[in-house]
Amino acid sequence: MDEYDEMYGIEDDFERQFADELEVMAELESNNPPAAKVSEFRNKPITQTFEEALVSGDQPSRKSVNNQNPESISPPVYEEEEESLTPKPKKRRQDVAKKLQFGVDQDDDITPPSSPEVYDREVRDGPRFSLTLSPDRPAATKITTNVLDISGLGALQESPKQVTAAKRHAQKRPPAIGDYITVTDSMGNRVYLNKKEDVEKTPDPRAFRNSLNGLGLLAVPIEVLKEQIAERRHRQVVEESQRLTELMKSGIDSDLLAEEQTDSGVDGDSGEDEASSRLWVDQFSPQHYTDLLSDDFTNRCLLKWLKLWDTVVFGRERKSRPVPVEARSNFTNAQNQNQAQRFKTKSQMTEEILEAELDQYKRPKFKVALLSGPPGLGKTTLAHIIAKHAGYNVVEINASDDRSAELFQKRIDTATQMKSVLGANEKPNCLIIDEIDGAPAAAINILLATLNRKDSKDGEETGVNALKKKKKKQSVLLRPIICICNDLYVPALRPLRQQAFLLVFPQTLPSRLAQRLAEISRRQGMKADTGTLMALCEKTDNDIRSCINTLQFLHSRGQKHLDQRSVSSMCVGLKDQNKGLFSVWQEIFQLPRLKRKRIGGDPFSGYDELGPKEGAQRLQHILHLVSSTGEHEKLTQGLYDNFLSMKLKDPGMLGVCSGLDWLCFSDLLNECVLHGQNYSLMRYFPFLPAAFHQLYAATSVPRINYPHSHYEAFTKTQHIRNALLAMLNDIPPAIQSRVCMSSLCLDILSLLLELISPKLRPVNPQLYSTREKQQLYDLIDTMINYNLTYRQDRTPEGQYTYVLEPNIEDVVNYPGLPPRRQLTYQVKQLIARETELERMRRVERAQQSRNPQKMETVNKNQEEKKTEVKKQTSRNHQQRLENIVKQTVVETRPELDFFGRAIVPKEKPVVTATSEDGKVSGVLNIGKAVGNSDVWFRFNEGVSNAVRRNVYIRELL
Amino acid sequence: MSLWVDKYRPTSLAKLDYHKEQANQLKNLVQCGDFPHLLVYGPSGAGKKTRIMCLLRELYGAGVEKLRIEHQSITTPSKKKLEINTIASNYHLEVNPSDAGNSDRVVIQELIKTVAQSQQIQSSAQREFKVVLLTEVDRLTKDAQHALRRTMEKYMATCRLILCCNSTSKVIAPIRSRCLAVRVPLPSVEEVCSVLSGVCRKEGLLLPPELAKQIAEKSGRNLRKALLMCEACRVQQYPFSPDQDIPETDWEVYLRETANAIVSQQSPQRLLEVRARLYELLTHCISPEVIMKGLVTELLSNCDGHLKAEVAQMAAYYEHRLQLGNKAIYHLEAFVAKFMAIYKKFMEDGLGNFMF
């Protein structure tokens, strides 16, 4: 890293921007140089074959023979033995020589078959040989061991199976009975072999010959050899596949891979099978920061953000960077600087966020990075790679996991607070929450709570101290979290958005994508030119995944050559474009730019760019766009609201007419679809936008407003209908049967408002003439009949007004018409009061008429107690007072002595307040006095600790 | 009953002021104590409801006028609760099924069937049938109308239906054929005048005949409106003067202004303004048919001879589509745009002819 540090001084700006990347790269190189790793894997088999070649020397066909025919044992024997025993080829040669000497007389057997006949003989021999040998393997083993022992080479084969096979005779301890032979191998292990008299087994000469043969050629029995071969083959396959996967993962140095794949021939078979079952997307997914296709700036920002965590996670000090703006201002000219200050671009803002200070726990300001963008741009890949490269162990939560609140909490906690102890990679975790836009709001709240969790105890402490404590407590979030979503504006994400470091993924550059696609297709042996790949990119909207999948699909169908036509005619890579309504409207009202056309139409394919063909293409485009959008209702509404404000030359209004005719048609269609469930007609909906495109599209950028008009009209209609219904509901039935809503709207209300605002003198109604009184009475009668009243309302300015309730003025009034004459506030107040009174009177009358007898009795009672009742109702404080008096009276209980007996009172206690006795207690007197007087007050009544005492007015004055 | 409309409404067939012959026929119809299903139709303000109530009174006596409001709640098969207000006396039931919107079929099926299926207990004391009065039948959906067909026949013994609507064009033919159609036309201007002066006499007011005539014309012979206008005049200024301003309904004024705006300028911008005004009218619960009619009437007065025919044809075309469609604003605006185009072309041609 030192050399990079030195470089900082030289390339100031570059360093500042790319420091993190450089750092990571440097670390990577120092840790495990990827290239070396790859080459090591790749070279391994090669070296092996080289060794083998060395060993086998003059037998080039050996290997293939070996693979094809496992039964042919004899040649590999040596090789196997030699390889396992001695690493050095030279020594092997010697050994071979030694063995050859020991081999009794079969010289031509030892030399590996150089000619087919010899080999054939071997094949013929092989099975027979093994058959004969297998029954008396122990003997053979013994012999071989003997031979080995004699030869001094030592070892039995290291193959464990062989050892177990030998175990029946070989023992660690000297056997108690019988003879034994001591055998010591090269490692110094000593075993004891039982010696058996095999008298009964008089070897038949042929067998003996064979065994002798075996003695000479086969140092180990055939089974063992076979097993070894099988094992070796297995190992080879495993190695091969490992190597292949490694290569696939690395994804670079394609040439070598391709070469090897072609070279490896038979060996590659299994590997290729595996590869074809894999998705290319995984196969060619980038493994390194430099391989990333996504926008460099985005990558860098995320990396920088992740590096901000270094202080807290790895305890590394953050390198103090040169102060950017001031330092640079010397070099850059003033104009440039001005510009920079005036227009703070979004990227600059992002940079500033990244330069911001760490918080008290040395964490960056934003604890969460939120990557957002359409699918297929490589968000997940980026997050994984950057986290890996920054030295983290990636823990991922995605939509496939259960994301209920509790589990989410658990997983976040485990991911951020634990660390893998076992295993080689003791790296800190980095939590990646993928597809967070589908998570329930509760889970996101938990995430937020985790972010905002504070150490209450060591909140004041800062720095290392706090850090240490935290390690004990593990409650503050100390690990970076990267969230990934497609839709940034999901409601559940709203709170997270404010606290997250937002990174919006821009579109992948089609040129870069096409380059990568070309590489992949070349590696897979597919021919495709850049133009075609560019077309593919455009078709899939620069979706990396979709592009590669499409390529693979075409490849697997056996298409080795990709041309423009197949791309354009194919509907595979196409995904449902999920464009916003605004962009759809915009595309409808705007003619496509010329540049787009150039890319879309291939100049060599012989298409005429202009003329009807182009129009048809546009039409197709709009149709496709609209049908994939799907929100027909809203779309139509937007077109309707906006088409008149388009700037179009239409002096005869014919275009407008036909547009509206289209709208009418679409409305009829819609009605038909909805009414008759005739959904097959829905396919004609997209033609309305297409027609609008043909009619109104212009080159200028249209200004499109969101369509509110329909909704506004709807809410207003609802409001008015509700007012009308409220009015209608309480109109007496005799009138209600005559009015319906339409007649109210059309005929009655407007005139009714005139009727209920007569000219009344703003004086006390007592002073009205009989005529005026009659008029007032009529007015009130009308209002009651039509269920109208005035309600006091407070305007925002704080003034009080009377408005009609229900507010039918809204129903009647139109904007732009002269306002109707209003009654004065006083008159309205008067009317409101009188209406209320009249209403009460009517209710009373109605009750009376409904049950006249009851009412009569009530009346009688009322007449009897008229004055009393009236007094009570009008002055209800008196009632209260009487209660008070009662209470006070009740309180004066007969005094009791210690034993509970009543003390004979001096004066007779008063039990009730209503008793009209002349003898009243003093308290009662007071109560009465209070009750009779006009002024009275309460002191802390109802408060438990109140002290009740007499207070005189004069004390207060 | 303070409004003149309510106060001086005739309550018996004999007291009706106009279409006396028809009143007589109705009287004869119920003379025998029975009558077929009736379909009473005519424009608003002609006195359909008055006539029906008079008829019922003739049939059942004064008990019919003791009305009460009943709130019925009906659950549709889709478990939606419907609240329907019905006005009922002991002898009849008045329902406005179109209040239920799209579920009016359920109202017809449930409500009317229950009424129709129940027999009168004392058939000796009363008529053996009840009357169900359905208002605004033309706003019923086709479904509901079909539901009505069978009900009408099946429960003939216990129930008579009186259907009341503005136009029979939206009533399906099977129903029309099952009913005796009674058309109540608007009163003539003279009849309106006589009613107005009669009411004023009863009120002790003196109504100049010129004013009465003016009111009658301005109200479009809608008697309800005419009476209200008259009363409004009275409130504005009592000793009537013959050339008094007659208060108008606001929506008519607004619609007239809209028509003027259309005639004065033809451009997409103006069309936008007109659209806002149309929306305003629609939101005030003015039905699109009324708007269309009002617009056409106003626009035709601004047109020349053969243009009139063309505009009328256009209006008919768009009104038809309006009936078929769902979003009235599109059709209204399409009509306006079409008119603008025709009118503009006409004016330019006229100007061209004038130039040469």
mmCIF file of N, CA, C and O in Angstrom, chain A residues 633 640 644 651 653 657 660-661 667-668 671 713 716 720 729 736-738 740 743 745-747 750 754-755 759 781-782 785-786 810-811 813-815 820, chain B residues 1-3 6 9 49 53 69 85 94 136 222 224 231 236 249-251 254 271 275 280 283-286 318 321 324 326-327 329 331 333 337 340 344:
data_model
loop_
_atom_site.group_PDB
_atom_site.id
_atom_site.type_symbol
_atom_site.label_atom_id
_atom_site.label_comp_id
_atom_site.label_asym_id
_atom_site.label_seq_id
_atom_site.Cartn_x
_atom_site.Cartn_y
_atom_site.Cartn_z
ATOM 1 N N GLU A 633 -57.712 2.839 -17.702
ATOM 2 C CA GLU A 633 -58.608 3.904 -17.231
ATOM 3 C C GLU A 633 -57.836 5.197 -16.985
ATOM 4 O O GLU A 633 -58.152 6.257 -17.498
ATOM 5 N N TYR A 640 -57.100 12.402 -21.930
ATOM 6 C CA TYR A 640 -58.226 13.321 -22.052
ATOM 7 C C TYR A 640 -57.898 14.664 -21.408
ATOM 8 O O TYR A 640 -58.196 15.723 -21.955
ATOM 9 N N LEU A 644 -55.813 18.586 -24.976
ATOM 10 C CA LEU A 644 -56.182 19.914 -25.458
ATOM 11 C C LEU A 644 -55.088 20.928 -25.231
ATOM 12 O O LEU A 644 -55.035 21.958 -25.880
ATOM 13 N N PRO A 651 -56.581 24.199 -37.167
ATOM 14 C CA PRO A 651 -57.495 25.346 -37.304
ATOM 15 C C PRO A 651 -58.948 24.915 -37.408
ATOM 16 O O PRO A 651 -59.833 25.591 -36.922
ATOM 17 N N MET A 653 -60.323 22.361 -36.064
ATOM 18 C CA MET A 653 -60.717 21.563 -34.892
ATOM 19 C C MET A 653 -61.068 20.129 -35.268
ATOM 20 O O MET A 653 -61.751 19.432 -34.530
ATOM 21 N N CYS A 657 -61.901 16.938 -32.795
ATOM 22 C CA CYS A 657 -63.149 16.187 -32.934
ATOM 23 C C CYS A 657 -62.886 14.695 -33.009
ATOM 24 O O CYS A 657 -63.546 13.905 -32.329
ATOM 25 N N LEU A 660 -61.869 13.259 -29.746
ATOM 26 C CA LEU A 660 -62.995 13.079 -28.821
ATOM 27 C C LEU A 660 -63.889 11.929 -29.268
ATOM 28 O O LEU A 660 -64.463 11.228 -28.441
ATOM 29 N N ASP A 661 -63.979 11.780 -30.584
ATOM 30 C CA ASP A 661 -64.753 10.626 -31.063
ATOM 31 C C ASP A 661 -64.104 9.327 -30.612
ATOM 32 O O ASP A 661 -64.800 8.380 -30.224
ATOM 33 N N ASP A 667 -65.113 4.881 -24.570
ATOM 34 C CA ASP A 667 -66.069 4.837 -23.459
ATOM 35 C C ASP A 667 -67.142 3.789 -23.720
ATOM 36 O O ASP A 667 -67.488 2.995 -22.832
ATOM 37 N N LEU A 668 -67.632 3.780 -24.931
ATOM 38 C CA LEU A 668 -68.644 2.788 -25.282
ATOM 39 C C LEU A 668 -68.080 1.376 -25.137
ATOM 40 O O LEU A 668 -68.746 0.473 -24.625
ATOM 41 N N GLU A 671 -67.844 0.453 -21.572
ATOM 42 C CA GLU A 671 -69.162 0.154 -21.041
ATOM 43 C C GLU A 671 -69.577 -1.252 -21.467
ATOM 44 O O GLU A 671 -70.112 -2.034 -20.675
ATOM 45 N N ALA A 713 -64.172 15.946 -9.888
ATOM 46 C CA ALA A 713 -65.601 16.015 -10.206
ATOM 47 C C ALA A 713 -66.363 14.974 -9.403
ATOM 48 O O ALA A 713 -67.449 15.249 -8.879
ATOM 49 N N LYS A 716 -66.683 16.011 -5.769
ATOM 50 C CA LYS A 716 -67.605 17.133 -5.631
ATOM 51 C C LYS A 716 -69.051 16.651 -5.787
ATOM 52 O O LYS A 716 -69.941 17.071 -5.050
ATOM 53 N N ILE A 720 -72.071 16.973 -3.074
ATOM 54 C CA ILE A 720 -73.366 17.599 -3.338
ATOM 55 C C ILE A 720 -74.502 16.602 -3.148
ATOM 56 O O ILE A 720 -75.540 16.925 -2.566
ATOM 57 N N ASN A 729 -83.718 13.441 3.438
ATOM 58 C CA ASN A 729 -84.082 12.414 4.399
ATOM 59 C C ASN A 729 -85.051 12.892 5.457
ATOM 60 O O ASN A 729 -85.861 12.114 5.939
ATOM 61 N N GLN A 736 -91.920 14.976 0.795
ATOM 62 C CA GLN A 736 -90.883 14.126 0.222
ATOM 63 C C GLN A 736 -91.390 13.326 -0.971
ATOM 64 O O GLN A 736 -90.655 13.044 -1.906
ATOM 65 N N SER A 737 -92.661 12.980 -0.895
ATOM 66 C CA SER A 737 -93.187 12.205 -2.007
ATOM 67 C C SER A 737 -93.245 13.054 -3.269
ATOM 68 O O SER A 737 -93.328 12.522 -4.365
ATOM 69 N N ARG A 738 -93.215 14.336 -3.127
ATOM 70 C CA ARG A 738 -93.328 15.195 -4.310
ATOM 71 C C ARG A 738 -91.991 15.652 -4.860
ATOM 72 O O ARG A 738 -91.922 16.110 -5.973
ATOM 73 N N CYS A 740 -88.046 14.891 -5.755
ATOM 74 C CA CYS A 740 -86.985 13.913 -5.868
ATOM 75 C C CYS A 740 -85.705 14.689 -6.144
ATOM 76 O O CYS A 740 -85.733 15.913 -6.282
ATOM 77 N N SER A 743 -85.595 16.900 -9.315
ATOM 78 C CA SER A 743 -86.427 18.105 -9.295
ATOM 79 C C SER A 743 -85.885 19.116 -8.297
ATOM 80 O O SER A 743 -85.969 20.320 -8.515
ATOM 81 N N CYS A 745 -82.731 19.614 -7.729
ATOM 82 C CA CYS A 745 -81.616 20.287 -8.376
ATOM 83 C C CYS A 745 -82.105 21.250 -9.442
ATOM 84 O O CYS A 745 -81.617 22.371 -9.553
ATOM 85 N N LEU A 746 -83.018 20.764 -10.241
ATOM 86 C CA LEU A 746 -83.365 21.534 -11.428
ATOM 87 C C LEU A 746 -84.295 22.693 -11.103
ATOM 88 O O LEU A 746 -84.107 23.795 -11.592
ATOM 89 N N ASP A 747 -85.293 22.416 -10.300
ATOM 90 C CA ASP A 747 -86.327 23.443 -10.142
ATOM 91 C C ASP A 747 -86.296 24.115 -8.785
ATOM 92 O O ASP A 747 -86.296 25.339 -8.683
ATOM 93 N N SER A 750 -82.828 26.320 -6.271
ATOM 94 C CA SER A 750 -82.383 27.655 -6.626
ATOM 95 C C SER A 750 -83.428 28.696 -6.230
ATOM 96 O O SER A 750 -83.116 29.744 -5.664
ATOM 97 N N GLU A 754 -84.005 31.761 -2.986
ATOM 98 C CA GLU A 754 -84.577 33.102 -3.116
ATOM 99 C C GLU A 754 -85.697 33.289 -2.101
ATOM 100 O O GLU A 754 -85.815 34.340 -1.457
ATOM 101 N N LEU A 755 -86.469 32.228 -1.985
ATOM 102 C CA LEU A 755 -87.652 32.338 -1.135
ATOM 103 C C LEU A 755 -87.294 32.519 0.335
ATOM 104 O O LEU A 755 -88.001 33.213 1.066
ATOM 105 N N LYS A 759 -86.819 40.152 2.434
ATOM 106 C CA LYS A 759 -86.320 41.364 3.091
ATOM 107 C C LYS A 759 -87.016 41.494 4.430
ATOM 108 O O LYS A 759 -88.207 41.752 4.515
ATOM 109 N N ASP A 781 -91.672 28.177 8.451
ATOM 110 C CA ASP A 781 -92.409 26.979 8.091
ATOM 111 C C ASP A 781 -91.765 26.306 6.880
ATOM 112 O O ASP A 781 -91.536 25.087 6.863
ATOM 113 N N THR A 782 -91.430 27.098 5.895
ATOM 114 C CA THR A 782 -90.775 26.553 4.706
ATOM 115 C C THR A 782 -89.465 25.876 5.078
ATOM 116 O O THR A 782 -89.162 24.777 4.618
ATOM 117 N N ASN A 785 -90.064 22.661 6.742
ATOM 118 C CA ASN A 785 -90.582 21.661 5.817
ATOM 119 C C ASN A 785 -89.496 21.105 4.923
ATOM 120 O O ASN A 785 -89.522 19.943 4.568
ATOM 121 N N TYR A 786 -88.586 21.953 4.544
ATOM 122 C CA TYR A 786 -87.513 21.478 3.678
ATOM 123 C C TYR A 786 -86.245 21.177 4.466
ATOM 124 O O TYR A 786 -85.154 21.125 3.892
ATOM 125 N N ASP A 810 -74.042 25.311 -1.767
ATOM 126 C CA ASP A 810 -73.044 24.698 -2.640
ATOM 127 C C ASP A 810 -73.696 24.038 -3.843
ATOM 128 O O ASP A 810 -73.145 24.032 -4.934
ATOM 129 N N VAL A 811 -74.867 23.475 -3.585
ATOM 130 C CA VAL A 811 -75.538 22.751 -4.656
ATOM 131 C C VAL A 811 -75.986 23.714 -5.735
ATOM 132 O O VAL A 811 -75.965 23.402 -6.917
ATOM 133 N N ASN A 813 -75.002 27.148 -6.160
ATOM 134 C CA ASN A 813 -74.137 28.201 -6.675
ATOM 135 C C ASN A 813 -73.162 27.686 -7.723
ATOM 136 O O ASN A 813 -72.628 26.599 -7.612
ATOM 137 N N TYR A 814 -72.935 28.516 -8.696
ATOM 138 C CA TYR A 814 -71.969 28.213 -9.733
ATOM 139 C C TYR A 814 -70.899 29.291 -9.715
ATOM 140 O O TYR A 814 -71.202 30.455 -9.447
ATOM 141 N N PRO A 815 -69.684 28.915 -10.007
ATOM 142 C CA PRO A 815 -68.639 29.936 -10.029
ATOM 143 C C PRO A 815 -68.867 30.878 -11.203
ATOM 144 O O PRO A 815 -69.327 30.466 -12.260
ATOM 145 N N ARG A 820 -75.756 35.578 -4.844
ATOM 146 C CA ARG A 820 -77.130 35.975 -4.507
ATOM 147 C C ARG A 820 -77.143 36.792 -3.223
ATOM 148 O O ARG A 820 -76.194 36.778 -2.445
ATOM 149 N N MET B 1 -96.694 23.462 5.230
ATOM 150 C CA MET B 1 -97.082 23.583 3.824
ATOM 151 C C MET B 1 -97.076 25.046 3.427
ATOM 152 O O MET B 1 -98.097 25.611 3.073
ATOM 153 N N SER B 2 -95.934 25.557 3.534
ATOM 154 C CA SER B 2 -95.939 27.001 3.334
ATOM 155 C C SER B 2 -95.652 27.372 1.891
ATOM 156 O O SER B 2 -96.067 28.428 1.437
ATOM 157 N N LEU B 3 -94.937 26.503 1.194
ATOM 158 C CA LEU B 3 -94.695 26.854 -0.209
ATOM 159 C C LEU B 3 -95.999 26.716 -0.975
ATOM 160 O O LEU B 3 -96.765 25.792 -0.741
ATOM 161 N N ASP B 6 -96.833 23.408 -2.463
ATOM 162 C CA ASP B 6 -97.364 22.369 -1.606
ATOM 163 C C ASP B 6 -98.743 22.721 -1.074
ATOM 164 O O ASP B 6 -99.616 21.875 -0.925
ATOM 165 N N ARG B 9 -101.755 22.461 -3.745
ATOM 166 C CA ARG B 9 -101.782 21.298 -4.620
ATOM 167 C C ARG B 9 -103.157 20.643 -4.520
ATOM 168 O O ARG B 9 -103.636 20.366 -3.424
ATOM 169 N N LYS B 49 -97.426 13.281 -10.380
ATOM 170 C CA LYS B 49 -97.559 12.779 -9.018
ATOM 171 C C LYS B 49 -98.871 13.251 -8.406
ATOM 172 O O LYS B 49 -99.569 12.496 -7.714
ATOM 173 N N MET B 53 -101.710 10.837 -6.921
ATOM 174 C CA MET B 53 -102.185 10.910 -5.538
ATOM 175 C C MET B 53 -103.691 11.155 -5.516
ATOM 176 O O MET B 53 -104.411 10.613 -4.667
ATOM 177 N N ILE B 69 -92.704 7.539 6.648
ATOM 178 C CA ILE B 69 -91.457 7.138 5.970
ATOM 179 C C ILE B 69 -90.968 5.850 6.599
ATOM 180 O O ILE B 69 -90.905 5.730 7.825
ATOM 181 N N ASN B 85 -85.401 4.281 1.316
ATOM 182 C CA ASN B 85 -86.482 5.020 1.954
ATOM 183 C C ASN B 85 -87.761 4.791 1.176
ATOM 184 O O ASN B 85 -87.791 4.994 -0.033
ATOM 185 N N GLU B 94 -94.657 3.806 -1.759
ATOM 186 C CA GLU B 94 -93.967 4.518 -2.824
ATOM 187 C C GLU B 94 -92.473 4.244 -2.717
ATOM 188 O O GLU B 94 -91.877 4.433 -1.660
ATOM 189 N N GLU B 136 -89.513 7.236 -11.059
ATOM 190 C CA GLU B 136 -88.304 7.244 -11.896
ATOM 191 C C GLU B 136 -88.017 5.865 -12.484
ATOM 192 O O GLU B 136 -86.905 5.346 -12.391
ATOM 193 N N ASN B 222 -93.383 24.491 -16.826
ATOM 194 C CA ASN B 222 -93.224 23.590 -15.684
ATOM 195 C C ASN B 222 -93.963 24.234 -14.521
ATOM 196 O O ASN B 222 -93.547 25.271 -14.006
ATOM 197 N N ARG B 224 -94.506 23.476 -11.415
ATOM 198 C CA ARG B 224 -93.820 23.586 -10.130
ATOM 199 C C ARG B 224 -92.876 24.772 -10.123
ATOM 200 O O ARG B 224 -92.877 25.591 -9.207
ATOM 201 N N GLU B 231 -93.682 32.747 -6.462
ATOM 202 C CA GLU B 231 -93.521 33.037 -5.037
ATOM 203 C C GLU B 231 -92.231 33.820 -4.797
ATOM 204 O O GLU B 231 -92.172 34.705 -3.956
ATOM 205 N N GLN B 236 -89.423 38.888 -3.549
ATOM 206 C CA GLN B 236 -88.527 39.968 -3.947
ATOM 207 C C GLN B 236 -89.205 41.326 -3.846
ATOM 208 O O GLN B 236 -88.616 42.286 -3.377
ATOM 209 N N THR B 249 -83.317 29.922 -12.281
ATOM 210 C CA THR B 249 -82.437 28.957 -11.625
ATOM 211 C C THR B 249 -81.020 29.168 -12.143
ATOM 212 O O THR B 249 -80.803 29.504 -13.308
ATOM 213 N N ASP B 250 -80.084 28.981 -11.242
ATOM 214 C CA ASP B 250 -78.702 29.313 -11.560
ATOM 215 C C ASP B 250 -78.135 28.466 -12.678
ATOM 216 O O ASP B 250 -77.372 28.943 -13.506
ATOM 217 N N TRP B 251 -78.520 27.212 -12.677
ATOM 218 C CA TRP B 251 -77.892 26.343 -13.681
ATOM 219 C C TRP B 251 -78.282 26.739 -15.082
ATOM 220 O O TRP B 251 -77.500 26.611 -16.018
ATOM 221 N N TYR B 254 -76.070 29.534 -16.033
ATOM 222 C CA TYR B 254 -74.724 29.036 -16.262
ATOM 223 C C TYR B 254 -74.624 28.332 -17.609
ATOM 224 O O TYR B 254 -73.672 28.519 -18.363
ATOM 225 N N LEU B 271 -62.357 25.193 -25.670
ATOM 226 C CA LEU B 271 -62.947 23.881 -25.376
ATOM 227 C C LEU B 271 -62.576 23.434 -23.960
ATOM 228 O O LEU B 271 -63.402 22.857 -23.244
ATOM 229 N N ARG B 275 -65.071 22.652 -21.051
ATOM 230 C CA ARG B 275 -65.029 21.380 -20.336
ATOM 231 C C ARG B 275 -65.161 21.617 -18.828
ATOM 232 O O ARG B 275 -65.916 20.907 -18.153
ATOM 233 N N GLU B 280 -68.581 21.348 -14.098
ATOM 234 C CA GLU B 280 -69.243 22.049 -13.005
ATOM 235 C C GLU B 280 -70.743 21.722 -12.992
ATOM 236 O O GLU B 280 -71.318 21.409 -11.950
ATOM 237 N N THR B 283 -71.273 18.119 -11.860
ATOM 238 C CA THR B 283 -71.085 17.894 -10.428
ATOM 239 C C THR B 283 -72.251 18.444 -9.620
ATOM 240 O O THR B 283 -72.458 18.032 -8.487
ATOM 241 N N HIS B 284 -72.992 19.374 -10.205
ATOM 242 C CA HIS B 284 -74.148 19.887 -9.473
ATOM 243 C C HIS B 284 -75.383 19.034 -9.709
ATOM 244 O O HIS B 284 -76.510 19.511 -9.558
ATOM 245 N N CYS B 285 -75.150 17.795 -10.085
ATOM 246 C CA CYS B 285 -76.233 16.829 -10.246
ATOM 247 C C CYS B 285 -77.210 17.212 -11.341
ATOM 248 O O CYS B 285 -78.372 16.820 -11.307
ATOM 249 N N ILE B 286 -76.774 18.004 -12.277
ATOM 250 C CA ILE B 286 -77.616 18.244 -13.443
ATOM 251 C C ILE B 286 -77.341 17.094 -14.404
ATOM 252 O O ILE B 286 -76.198 16.844 -14.768
ATOM 253 N N TYR B 318 -74.869 12.365 -30.682
ATOM 254 C CA TYR B 318 -74.074 12.316 -29.457
ATOM 255 C C TYR B 318 -74.922 12.001 -28.231
ATOM 256 O O TYR B 318 -74.455 11.405 -27.283
ATOM 257 N N ARG B 321 -75.173 8.310 -28.110
ATOM 258 C CA ARG B 321 -73.964 7.679 -27.580
ATOM 259 C C ARG B 321 -73.841 7.946 -26.076
ATOM 260 O O ARG B 321 -73.335 7.113 -25.333
ATOM 261 N N LEU B 324 -75.671 5.442 -24.315
ATOM 262 C CA LEU B 324 -75.026 4.136 -24.338
ATOM 263 C C LEU B 324 -73.805 4.089 -23.436
ATOM 264 O O LEU B 324 -73.483 3.059 -22.861
ATOM 265 N N ASN B 326 -70.832 5.696 -20.630
ATOM 266 C CA ASN B 326 -70.757 5.812 -19.184
ATOM 267 C C ASN B 326 -70.252 7.172 -18.739
ATOM 268 O O ASN B 326 -70.717 7.729 -17.764
ATOM 269 N N LYS B 327 -69.310 7.709 -19.475
ATOM 270 C CA LYS B 327 -68.710 8.980 -19.063
ATOM 271 C C LYS B 327 -69.317 10.097 -19.881
ATOM 272 O O LYS B 327 -68.940 10.325 -21.031
ATOM 273 N N ILE B 329 -69.091 13.203 -19.751
ATOM 274 C CA ILE B 329 -68.298 14.374 -20.126
ATOM 275 C C ILE B 329 -67.683 14.201 -21.500
ATOM 276 O O ILE B 329 -67.614 15.152 -22.281
ATOM 277 N N HIS B 331 -68.840 12.634 -24.077
ATOM 278 C CA HIS B 331 -69.825 12.785 -25.149
ATOM 279 C C HIS B 331 -70.267 14.228 -25.267
ATOM 280 O O HIS B 331 -70.418 14.752 -26.366
ATOM 281 N N GLU B 333 -68.507 16.771 -24.464
ATOM 282 C CA GLU B 333 -67.421 17.547 -25.033
ATOM 283 C C GLU B 333 -67.257 17.247 -26.510
ATOM 284 O O GLU B 333 -66.936 18.139 -27.305
ATOM 285 N N ALA B 337 -67.199 19.979 -29.340
ATOM 286 C CA ALA B 337 -66.104 20.101 -30.305
ATOM 287 C C ALA B 337 -66.640 20.014 -31.729
ATOM 288 O O ALA B 337 -66.232 20.776 -32.607
ATOM 289 N N MET B 340 -68.278 23.153 -32.584
ATOM 290 C CA MET B 340 -67.278 24.181 -32.845
ATOM 291 C C MET B 340 -66.731 24.039 -34.264
ATOM 292 O O MET B 340 -66.584 25.027 -34.988
ATOM 293 N N LYS B 344 -67.366 26.754 -37.012
ATOM 294 C CA LYS B 344 -66.215 27.488 -37.488
ATOM 295 C C LYS B 344 -66.145 27.416 -39.012
ATOM 296 O O LYS B 344 -65.907 28.416 -39.684
#
